[in-house]
Amino acid sequence: HVQLVESGGGSVQAGGSLKLSCSVPERYESYCIAWFRQAPGKEREGVAAIDNWGGTKYADSVKGRFVISRDVDQKTVSLQMNGLKPEDTGTYFCAAAQFRVCVGGGWSDRDEYNSWGQGTQVTVS
């Protein structure tokens, strides 16, 4: 079945911006959608999440720099990343989970997500 598909990664200098997009199949339109990232040799970590009502959650490391948004008509979830730092480098994944994951305290727990994209690389130098 159709899975999530990420796009928009690339290379940028520190202080720059990138916008990632995740194509969300209709079957996930009421789900919690999150962005995770994984740097080489590190655990996959939650970056931000959004529910279908527009409620958002952010990791402390990206608050004030990243913005997650959802376009229901276009079936996309975007991650606008500003003020990028070298430590933001990694492969970024979008993932889908049941709605309750976004509104509870476990939004950044990767084990709560049952559908993942293939990832898109972000490199900040």
Coordinates of C-alpha atoms in Angstrom, one line a residue:
H1 CA 0.0 0.0 0.0
V2 CA 1.0 3.6 -0.5
Q3 CA 3.4 4.9 2.1
L4 CA 4.7 8.3 3.1
V5 CA 7.2 10.0 0.8
E6 CA 9.6 12.8 1.8
S7 CA 11.2 15.4 -0.4
G8 CA 13.1 18.7 -0.1
G9 CA 16.3 17.7 1.5
G10 CA 19.7 19.1 0.5
S11 CA 22.8 20.8 1.5
V12 CA 22.9 24.3 3.1
Q13 CA 25.3 26.5 5.1
A14 CA 24.8 27.1 8.8
G15 CA 22.1 29.7 9.3
G16 CA 20.3 28.8 6.1
S17 CA 16.8 27.4 5.6
L18 CA 15.3 24.3 4.0
K19 CA 11.7 23.1 3.7
L20 CA 10.9 19.4 3.8
S21 CA 7.6 18.0 2.5
C22 CA 5.9 14.7 3.3
S23 CA 3.2 13.3 1.0
V24 CA 0.6 11.8 3.2
P25 CA -1.8 9.1 1.7
E26 CA -5.5 9.7 2.3
R27 CA -5.7 6.7 4.7
Y28 CA -3.5 8.7 7.1
E29 CA -5.4 12.0 7.0
S30 CA -6.7 11.7 10.6
Y31 CA -3.3 10.4 11.9
C32 CA -0.6 12.0 13.9
I33 CA 2.3 12.8 11.5
A34 CA 5.8 13.4 12.8
W35 CA 9.2 14.2 11.5
F36 CA 12.2 12.3 12.9
R37 CA 15.8 12.6 12.1
Q38 CA 18.8 10.3 12.5
A39 CA 22.5 11.3 12.4
P40 CA 25.2 8.8 11.7
G41 CA 25.8 6.7 14.8
K42 CA 23.0 8.2 16.7
E43 CA 19.4 7.2 17.6
R44 CA 16.5 8.3 15.6
E45 CA 14.9 11.3 17.4
G46 CA 11.6 13.1 17.2
V47 CA 11.8 16.6 15.7
A48 CA 8.1 17.7 15.5
A49 CA 4.6 16.3 15.2
I50 CA 1.2 17.6 14.1
D51 CA -2.3 16.2 14.6
N52 CA -5.2 16.6 12.1
W53 CA -6.5 19.6 14.1
G54 CA -3.2 21.5 13.7
G55 CA -1.9 20.9 17.2
T56 CA 1.9 20.7 17.2
K57 CA 4.7 19.4 19.3
Y58 CA 8.5 20.2 19.0
A59 CA 11.7 18.9 20.4
D60 CA 13.4 21.5 22.6
S61 CA 16.4 21.6 20.2
V62 CA 14.3 22.9 17.3
K63 CA 11.8 25.2 19.1
G64 CA 11.8 28.6 17.6
R65 CA 13.6 27.5 14.5
F66 CA 11.4 24.8 12.9
V67 CA 7.7 25.0 12.0
I68 CA 5.6 22.0 11.2
S69 CA 2.4 22.5 9.2
R70 CA -0.3 20.4 7.5
D71 CA -2.1 21.1 4.2
V72 CA -5.1 18.8 4.2
D73 CA -6.1 19.6 0.6
Q74 CA -2.7 18.9 -0.7
K75 CA -2.2 15.9 1.6
T76 CA 1.2 17.1 2.8
V77 CA 2.9 17.8 6.0
S78 CA 5.8 20.3 5.8
L79 CA 8.7 21.1 8.0
Q80 CA 10.1 24.6 7.5
M81 CA 13.6 24.6 9.0
N82 CA 15.3 28.0 9.7
G83 CA 18.5 28.9 11.4
L84 CA 20.0 25.5 10.6
K85 CA 23.0 24.3 12.5
P86 CA 25.5 21.6 11.7
E87 CA 23.9 19.4 14.5
D88 CA 20.7 19.4 12.4
T89 CA 22.5 17.2 9.8
G90 CA 20.9 13.8 9.3
T91 CA 18.4 11.8 7.4
Y92 CA 14.9 13.1 8.0
F93 CA 11.9 10.8 8.0
C94 CA 8.2 11.4 8.2
A95 CA 6.0 8.9 10.1
A96 CA 2.4 8.2 10.9
A97 CA 0.8 7.1 14.2
Q98 CA -2.6 7.0 15.7
F99 CA -4.1 10.4 16.6
R100 CA -3.7 9.8 20.4
V101 CA 0.1 9.7 20.0
C102 CA 0.2 13.4 19.1
V103 CA -2.0 14.5 22.0
G104 CA -0.3 12.3 24.6
G105 CA 3.2 12.5 25.9
G106 CA 4.7 9.9 23.6
W107 CA 4.9 11.8 20.3
S108 CA 8.6 11.4 20.0
D109 CA 8.7 7.7 20.7
R110 CA 9.5 6.0 17.4
D111 CA 7.9 2.8 18.5
E112 CA 4.5 4.5 18.4
Y113 CA 4.7 5.0 14.6
N114 CA 3.7 2.2 12.3
S115 CA 4.3 3.8 8.9
W116 CA 7.5 5.5 7.7
G117 CA 8.9 7.1 4.6
Q118 CA 12.3 6.3 3.1
G119 CA 13.9 9.5 4.4
T120 CA 15.6 12.6 2.9
Q121 CA 19.1 13.8 3.6
V122 CA 19.8 17.2 5.2
T123 CA 23.4 18.4 5.4
V124 CA 24.4 21.6 7.2
S125 CA 28.0 22.8 7.0

